[in-house]
Structures are given as structure tokens and as C-alpha cells.
mmCIF file of C-alpha atoms in Angstrom:
data_model
loop_
_atom_site.group_PDB
_atom_site.id
_atom_site.type_symbol
_atom_site.label_atom_id
_atom_site.label_comp_id
_atom_site.label_asym_id
_atom_site.label_seq_id
_atom_site.Cartn_x
_atom_site.Cartn_y
_atom_site.Cartn_z
ATOM 1 C CA MET A 80 37.165 -9.537 42.873
ATOM 2 C CA ASN A 81 40.215 -11.905 43.414
ATOM 3 C CA PHE A 82 41.483 -14.217 41.366
ATOM 4 C CA TRP A 83 40.065 -17.512 43.291
ATOM 5 C CA MET A 84 36.760 -15.794 43.483
ATOM 6 C CA ALA A 85 36.918 -15.022 38.991
ATOM 7 C CA VAL A 86 37.908 -18.594 38.707
ATOM 8 C CA SER A 87 35.099 -19.859 41.238
ATOM 9 C CA VAL A 88 32.599 -17.533 38.977
ATOM 10 C CA ALA A 89 33.645 -19.213 36.110
ATOM 11 C CA LEU A 90 33.757 -22.330 36.543
ATOM 12 C CA LEU A 91 29.932 -22.050 37.475
ATOM 13 C CA ALA A 92 28.979 -20.171 34.511
ATOM 14 C CA THR A 93 30.729 -22.961 32.802
ATOM 15 C CA ALA A 94 28.989 -25.947 34.172
ATOM 16 C CA CYS A 95 25.433 -24.306 35.515
ATOM 17 C CA ALA A 96 24.778 -22.147 32.826
ATOM 18 C CA SER A 97 21.083 -22.532 31.847
ATOM 19 C CA VAL A 98 20.718 -23.711 28.163
ATOM 20 C CA GLU A 99 17.731 -24.515 26.294
ATOM 21 C CA PRO A 100 17.389 -27.806 25.531
ATOM 22 C CA VAL A 101 18.661 -29.509 21.939
ATOM 23 C CA ALA A 102 15.555 -30.297 20.248
ATOM 24 C CA SER A 103 17.702 -32.232 17.971
ATOM 25 C CA VAL A 104 21.041 -33.478 18.620
ATOM 26 C CA ALA A 105 21.768 -34.904 15.391
ATOM 27 C CA ARG A 106 19.494 -36.110 12.467
ATOM 28 C CA PRO A 107 17.738 -39.902 13.188
ATOM 29 C CA GLU A 108 19.689 -42.243 11.526
ATOM 30 C CA HIS A 109 23.038 -40.363 10.869
ATOM 31 C CA ARG A 110 26.332 -41.292 11.612
ATOM 32 C CA ALA A 111 29.961 -40.215 11.410
ATOM 33 C CA SER A 112 33.483 -40.947 11.995
ATOM 34 C CA VAL A 113 36.667 -39.477 12.114
ATOM 35 C CA PRO A 114 38.761 -40.199 9.017
ATOM 36 C CA GLY A 115 41.698 -41.768 9.294
ATOM 37 C CA PHE A 116 41.214 -42.817 12.901
ATOM 38 C CA SER A 117 40.958 -46.829 14.170
ATOM 39 C CA PHE A 118 40.816 -48.294 17.157
ATOM 40 C CA ALA A 119 43.311 -50.713 16.289
ATOM 41 C CA THR A 120 46.141 -48.761 15.080
ATOM 42 C CA ASP A 121 46.009 -45.362 16.273
ATOM 43 C CA THR A 122 45.638 -46.252 20.098
ATOM 44 C CA PHE A 123 47.757 -47.219 23.096
ATOM 45 C CA ALA A 124 48.814 -50.599 23.507
ATOM 46 C CA PHE A 125 48.925 -50.133 27.217
ATOM 47 C CA PRO A 126 45.831 -48.961 30.074
ATOM 48 C CA ASN A 127 45.729 -46.227 32.744
ATOM 49 C CA GLU A 128 45.586 -48.781 35.741
ATOM 50 C CA ILE A 129 42.947 -48.532 38.182
ATOM 51 C CA ARG A 130 44.800 -48.358 41.690
ATOM 52 C CA ALA A 131 41.824 -49.501 43.793
ATOM 53 C CA ARG A 132 41.913 -53.041 41.312
ATOM 54 C CA ASN A 133 45.512 -53.445 42.126
ATOM 55 C CA PRO A 134 45.925 -53.497 45.784
ATOM 56 C CA GLY A 135 49.381 -53.784 47.263
ATOM 57 C CA ARG A 136 51.043 -52.693 43.953
ATOM 58 C CA ASP A 137 53.429 -49.613 43.628
ATOM 59 C CA ASP A 138 54.365 -49.836 40.160
ATOM 60 C CA LEU A 139 51.259 -49.001 38.867
ATOM 61 C CA TYR A 140 50.718 -46.630 35.745
ATOM 62 C CA ALA A 141 47.370 -45.291 37.178
ATOM 63 C CA ASN A 142 45.569 -41.795 37.172
ATOM 64 C CA TYR A 143 47.103 -41.475 33.818
ATOM 65 C CA CYS A 144 43.574 -41.002 32.194
ATOM 66 C CA PHE A 145 43.832 -37.659 31.379
ATOM 67 C CA VAL A 146 47.642 -37.646 30.205
ATOM 68 C CA LEU A 147 46.664 -40.648 27.794
ATOM 69 C CA ALA A 148 43.514 -38.957 26.707
ATOM 70 C CA ARG A 149 45.387 -35.932 25.617
ATOM 71 C CA GLY A 150 48.655 -37.984 24.143
ATOM 72 C CA LEU A 151 45.773 -39.881 21.922
ATOM 73 C CA ARG A 152 44.729 -36.564 20.399
ATOM 74 C CA GLN A 153 48.187 -35.169 19.916
ATOM 75 C CA PHE A 154 49.450 -38.046 18.237
ATOM 76 C CA PHE A 155 46.709 -38.175 15.797
ATOM 77 C CA ALA A 156 46.945 -34.386 15.432
ATOM 78 C CA PHE A 157 50.771 -33.753 15.324
ATOM 79 C CA ALA A 158 52.655 -37.601 14.845
ATOM 80 C CA ARG A 159 53.965 -39.132 11.567
ATOM 81 C CA PHE A 160 54.798 -42.808 11.393
ATOM 82 C CA GLU A 161 57.533 -44.254 9.211
ATOM 83 C CA PRO A 162 58.166 -47.784 9.655
ATOM 84 C CA GLY A 163 60.646 -47.996 6.883
ATOM 85 C CA ALA A 164 63.190 -45.686 8.678
ATOM 86 C CA ALA A 165 65.795 -46.766 11.300
ATOM 87 C CA ARG A 166 65.015 -46.829 14.861
ATOM 88 C CA LEU A 167 66.036 -44.600 17.322
ATOM 89 C CA SER A 168 67.339 -45.190 20.598
ATOM 90 C CA PRO A 169 64.955 -45.017 24.186
ATOM 91 C CA ASP A 170 66.342 -41.569 24.530
ATOM 92 C CA GLY A 171 65.479 -40.583 20.840
ATOM 93 C CA TYR A 172 62.026 -41.394 20.928
ATOM 94 C CA VAL A 173 61.375 -39.989 24.599
ATOM 95 C CA GLU A 174 62.298 -36.694 22.851
ATOM 96 C CA ARG A 175 60.059 -37.411 20.062
ATOM 97 C CA VAL A 176 56.913 -38.186 22.233
ATOM 98 C CA ARG A 177 57.579 -34.885 24.175
ATOM 99 C CA ALA A 178 57.828 -32.838 21.206
ATOM 100 C CA ILE A 179 54.280 -34.247 20.365
ATOM 101 C CA ALA A 180 52.996 -33.770 23.944
ATOM 102 C CA ALA A 181 54.115 -30.234 23.989
ATOM 103 C CA ARG A 182 51.474 -29.127 21.024
ATOM 104 C CA PRO A 183 48.102 -27.577 22.539
ATOM 105 C CA PRO A 184 45.473 -30.768 21.569
ATOM 106 C CA TRP A 185 43.249 -27.712 20.123
ATOM 107 C CA GLN A 186 45.806 -26.872 17.149
ATOM 108 C CA ALA A 187 44.545 -27.743 13.962
ATOM 109 C CA SER A 188 46.695 -30.892 12.357
ATOM 110 C CA PRO A 189 49.590 -29.506 10.449
ATOM 111 C CA PRO A 190 50.600 -31.063 6.868
ATOM 112 C CA ALA A 191 52.232 -34.338 7.004
ATOM 113 C CA ASP A 192 55.826 -32.737 6.486
ATOM 114 C CA ASP A 193 55.007 -30.176 9.735
ATOM 115 C CA ARG A 194 54.121 -33.495 11.477
ATOM 116 C CA VAL A 195 56.909 -34.824 14.491
ATOM 117 C CA VAL A 196 58.339 -38.388 12.747
ATOM 118 C CA ILE A 197 58.082 -41.638 14.744
ATOM 119 C CA PRO A 198 60.786 -43.976 12.387
ATOM 120 C CA GLY A 199 60.626 -47.397 12.950
ATOM 121 C CA TYR A 200 57.065 -48.348 13.689
ATOM 122 C CA ALA A 201 53.933 -48.629 11.550
ATOM 123 C CA ASN A 202 51.435 -46.845 14.150
ATOM 124 C CA LEU A 203 50.705 -45.540 17.774
ATOM 125 C CA ARG A 204 49.492 -48.988 19.430
ATOM 126 C CA GLU A 205 53.046 -50.839 17.688
ATOM 127 C CA PHE A 206 55.151 -47.739 18.916
ATOM 128 C CA SER A 207 53.179 -47.797 22.397
ATOM 129 C CA HIS A 208 53.697 -51.679 22.798
ATOM 130 C CA GLY A 209 57.387 -51.714 21.549
ATOM 131 C CA GLN A 210 58.292 -48.742 23.559
ATOM 132 C CA GLU A 211 56.018 -48.764 26.004
ATOM 133 C CA SER A 212 59.028 -46.868 28.869
ATOM 134 C CA ALA A 213 59.565 -44.484 26.562
ATOM 135 C CA VAL A 214 56.279 -43.156 25.204
ATOM 136 C CA LYS A 215 55.307 -43.597 29.246
ATOM 137 C CA ALA A 216 58.368 -40.820 30.061
ATOM 138 C CA GLY A 217 57.966 -39.018 26.959
ATOM 139 C CA LEU A 218 53.990 -38.259 27.532
ATOM 140 C CA GLY A 219 55.188 -36.718 31.308
ATOM 141 C CA GLY A 220 53.965 -36.501 34.560
ATOM 142 C CA ARG A 221 49.942 -36.557 35.692
ATOM 143 C CA PHE A 222 49.764 -33.517 38.619
ATOM 144 C CA TRP A 223 49.110 -30.750 36.418
ATOM 145 C CA THR A 224 46.321 -32.558 34.894
ATOM 146 C CA MET A 225 44.772 -33.883 38.058
ATOM 147 C CA VAL A 226 44.604 -30.204 39.731
ATOM 148 C CA HIS A 227 43.663 -28.374 36.234
ATOM 149 C CA TRP A 228 41.001 -25.883 37.408
ATOM 150 C CA THR A 229 38.329 -27.337 34.920
ATOM 151 C CA ASN A 230 38.252 -30.592 36.797
ATOM 152 C CA TRP A 231 36.330 -29.132 39.319
ATOM 153 C CA ARG A 232 32.879 -29.552 36.985
ATOM 154 C CA VAL A 233 32.193 -32.528 38.256
ATOM 155 C CA THR A 234 30.872 -31.098 41.621
ATOM 156 C CA PHE A 235 28.470 -29.036 40.405
ATOM 157 C CA PRO A 236 24.909 -29.729 38.841
ATOM 158 C CA VAL A 237 24.362 -29.607 35.213
ATOM 159 C CA THR A 238 20.930 -28.728 33.829
ATOM 160 C CA ARG A 239 19.423 -30.887 30.963
ATOM 161 C CA GLY A 240 19.932 -28.123 28.153
ATOM 162 C CA HIS A 241 23.459 -27.831 29.152
ATOM 163 C CA GLN A 242 24.111 -32.005 28.527
ATOM 164 C CA GLY A 243 22.214 -31.608 25.181
ATOM 165 C CA HIS A 244 24.324 -28.562 24.255
ATOM 166 C CA VAL A 245 27.289 -30.676 24.822
ATOM 167 C CA ALA A 246 25.832 -33.719 23.016
ATOM 168 C CA ARG A 247 25.031 -31.197 20.241
ATOM 169 C CA GLU A 248 29.169 -30.160 20.124
ATOM 170 C CA VAL A 249 30.623 -33.381 20.234
ATOM 171 C CA THR A 250 28.015 -34.288 16.972
ATOM 172 C CA ASP A 251 29.334 -31.195 14.918
ATOM 173 C CA GLU A 252 33.065 -31.984 15.953
ATOM 174 C CA LEU A 253 32.759 -35.599 14.761
ATOM 175 C CA ASP A 254 31.093 -34.553 11.459
ATOM 176 C CA ALA A 255 33.796 -32.186 11.029
ATOM 177 C CA GLY A 256 36.411 -34.991 11.663
ATOM 178 C CA ARG A 257 37.765 -34.021 15.049
ATOM 179 C CA LEU A 258 38.557 -36.371 18.051
ATOM 180 C CA VAL A 259 36.325 -35.226 21.174
ATOM 181 C CA GLN A 260 38.022 -35.702 24.890
ATOM 182 C CA LEU A 261 35.477 -35.659 27.617
ATOM 183 C CA LEU A 262 35.112 -35.712 31.114
ATOM 184 C CA VAL A 263 32.882 -37.960 32.382
ATOM 185 C CA THR A 264 31.413 -38.178 35.887
ATOM 186 C CA ASN A 265 28.683 -39.745 37.983
ATOM 187 C CA TRP A 266 29.855 -37.994 41.190
ATOM 188 C CA PRO A 267 29.073 -37.706 44.215
ATOM 189 C CA LYS A 268 29.345 -41.553 43.656
ATOM 190 C CA PRO A 269 32.819 -42.537 43.687
ATOM 191 C CA GLU A 270 33.198 -44.841 40.639
ATOM 192 C CA LEU A 271 33.649 -42.591 37.698
ATOM 193 C CA ASN A 272 35.565 -39.563 37.740
ATOM 194 C CA HIS A 273 37.737 -40.339 34.153
ATOM 195 C CA THR A 274 38.202 -38.851 30.549
ATOM 196 C CA VAL A 275 37.312 -40.793 27.201
ATOM 197 C CA VAL A 276 37.918 -39.983 23.621
ATOM 198 C CA ALA A 277 34.607 -39.982 21.466
ATOM 199 C CA TYR A 278 35.898 -40.817 17.620
ATOM 200 C CA ALA A 279 32.718 -42.208 16.033
ATOM 201 C CA TYR A 280 28.554 -41.984 16.592
ATOM 202 C CA GLN A 281 25.401 -43.080 15.515
ATOM 203 C CA ALA A 282 21.888 -41.463 15.948
ATOM 204 C CA GLY A 283 18.921 -42.950 16.273
ATOM 205 C CA PRO A 284 15.195 -42.091 17.198
ATOM 206 C CA GLN A 285 15.743 -42.379 21.197
ATOM 207 C CA GLY A 286 19.290 -40.149 20.929
ATOM 208 C CA VAL A 287 22.964 -40.908 20.251
ATOM 209 C CA GLU A 288 25.047 -43.502 20.809
ATOM 210 C CA PHE A 289 29.144 -42.285 21.200
ATOM 211 C CA VAL A 290 31.489 -44.637 20.258
ATOM 212 C CA VAL A 291 34.536 -43.953 22.751
ATOM 213 C CA TRP A 292 38.642 -44.982 22.987
ATOM 214 C CA ASP A 293 38.788 -45.493 27.412
ATOM 215 C CA PRO A 294 42.597 -45.026 28.095
ATOM 216 C CA ASN A 295 41.599 -47.658 30.952
ATOM 217 C CA ASP A 296 40.602 -50.328 28.205
ATOM 218 C CA PRO A 297 43.018 -50.928 25.620
ATOM 219 C CA GLY A 298 41.229 -53.985 24.183
ATOM 220 C CA LYS A 299 38.078 -52.831 22.524
ATOM 221 C CA PRO A 300 35.621 -49.502 22.577
ATOM 222 C CA GLY A 301 33.335 -47.779 25.135
ATOM 223 C CA THR A 302 29.872 -46.707 24.290
ATOM 224 C CA MET A 303 28.259 -44.138 26.133
ATOM 225 C CA THR A 304 24.656 -42.986 24.982
ATOM 226 C CA PHE A 305 22.786 -39.097 25.092
ATOM 227 C CA ASP A 306 19.401 -40.575 26.040
ATOM 228 C CA ALA A 307 17.012 -37.648 24.271
ATOM 229 C CA ASP A 308 14.171 -38.167 25.973
ATOM 230 C CA ALA A 309 15.917 -37.408 29.170
ATOM 231 C CA SER A 310 18.380 -34.861 27.603
ATOM 232 C CA ARG A 311 20.814 -36.865 29.877
ATOM 233 C CA PHE A 312 24.279 -38.677 29.186
ATOM 234 C CA ARG A 313 24.301 -42.624 30.187
ATOM 235 C CA ALA A 314 27.222 -45.043 30.797
ATOM 236 C CA THR A 315 26.134 -47.776 28.488
ATOM 237 C CA TYR A 316 29.425 -49.471 28.227
ATOM 238 C CA LEU A 317 32.275 -47.758 30.124
ATOM 239 C CA TYR A 318 35.314 -49.865 31.491
ATOM 240 C CA ASP A 319 34.414 -50.865 35.494
ATOM 241 C CA THR A 320 31.761 -48.562 35.407
ATOM 242 C CA GLU A 321 27.860 -49.225 36.083
ATOM 243 C CA PRO A 322 25.751 -48.461 33.661
ATOM 244 C CA GLY A 323 23.715 -45.198 34.630
ATOM 245 C CA LEU A 324 23.496 -41.873 34.081
ATOM 246 C CA ILE A 325 26.474 -39.759 34.017
ATOM 247 C CA ARG A 326 27.437 -35.856 33.175
ATOM 248 C CA ALA A 327 29.965 -35.048 30.355
ATOM 249 C CA PHE A 328 31.938 -32.069 29.674
ATOM 250 C CA ARG A 329 34.301 -31.048 27.432
ATOM 251 C CA MET A 330 37.804 -31.227 27.780
ATOM 252 C CA TYR A 331 40.647 -29.719 26.339
ATOM 253 C CA TYR A 332 39.560 -27.743 23.365
ATOM 254 C CA SER A 333 41.087 -24.032 23.856
ATOM 255 C CA TRP A 334 43.495 -22.664 26.104
ATOM 256 C CA ARG A 335 41.063 -22.012 28.816
ATOM 257 C CA LEU A 336 38.434 -25.210 28.571
#
């Protein structure tokens, strides 16, 4: 079996594996959020821009949603802000951001003394507002995130059991206090092939509502819902997306996925 055939088989096995439906994704009326994470302070101040909504502009920070979502997790896990410390030059901040972005997002968060220090700013929102160009330069390019081999999962059908399993994994991760990055799609509709970061949820009789940070919308949280009866995800409120059925996959939670 050659390399590309092996990759194709692995993709199919990951996306289409038949998994028994999950009877209970979370306890009714249970809720959880990642300790210490705040939408107002721990998210980027600038958006991933949408090319289709900005015709004629050639200076867009577009198609960086994967970079930003991964970067959000990396800052939360590996950065420490010291607002009272002296500020650096823009080049100095670029190097600090590169050091954060170089750490695999699935690694455990180290003790505070082992984190990368960002001096002169209180949090990511303030830092990315004041040093937008340096943050963007430090986070790096988008090419490898756009061609990552796991992105091709959006083209495959998935079972209800598979989606139930994803929902259970997300609630388990949030219960454990970890942010969860999700690849979300309503392909073949050319509207949503995107990524968001879940940071809280609330379970009810009809399913689970996940609260997410959407790289396209720095202004307010988004929501996506796991419908327990259908065992499917729905885009309840995702920026510039028509509400309806979607598919969700976890992203960047190990060296291969």
C-alpha cells in the first residue's frame, strides 16, 4: 500500500467509522466552562476576514481561521501576560508570538514560570489590539493549515453515531477544563468550511448547546447545538452561516489529528 493510499484509508476510517449512537452526551441540565477563559479578554481583537464579503480588497487577513483558532488555544495554554513590565519593540513581540505558536496545541499547559511572557499587556484582547501586525506576523502563514490532511474529512459522510461520539468527546474535554477546536462544515454547500473553539456548554433535555469563539466574529460568542434526537450538530448561531445541520470534527488534538 503506497503512502497516499494509506492516508486515504486513514481518513475514511476516521470520518466514516461506524460508532454506536451515544445515548447521553451529558447529564441533563449540566453545564461547564473552561476555568479562567473569558471571551472578553482571552480572544483576538481582530477577525479572520471573509473574502466573499470584501470584493476588490487585496489586503485582507482572510483564510486564517485555522491559524487563529489554533493560536487562541496556544496563547491560553502557553502565554503569560505581565502588564506592568516594559514593552518590547514590534520585532520583539513577533519573536514571542512565534515561540507560542511553535508549541503543539495538544500539549498540556505548563506552570506559569514556564510560559512565554508577553510584557506590557494584560491579556490577549489588549495585546492583539495594540500589536495587531506583530501578532499576525508571529502566528505565521496559512498555507499548511489550509492543506492539512485532516481537512479533507469535510468531503466524507459521517454516521449519527460518529457525531454523537464527537459531542461526547467535546463535553468530556470541556468538563476537564480544556478548550476544544472543531472543524465545522455544511459541505457540499459552499458556505461553511471553518473552525471554531468551544469553551462552554449547557445540556438540556433536547441536547447540548455549545458556546464557541468564532475567528470571524470577535464581537460576540457563537453557538452550535447537538440535537440529541437527530444525533446531529446544528449551526444555531455561527457568523455569516445559515442555521441548519452541520458536521463537526475535532481538530489539532494529537500529532496526527
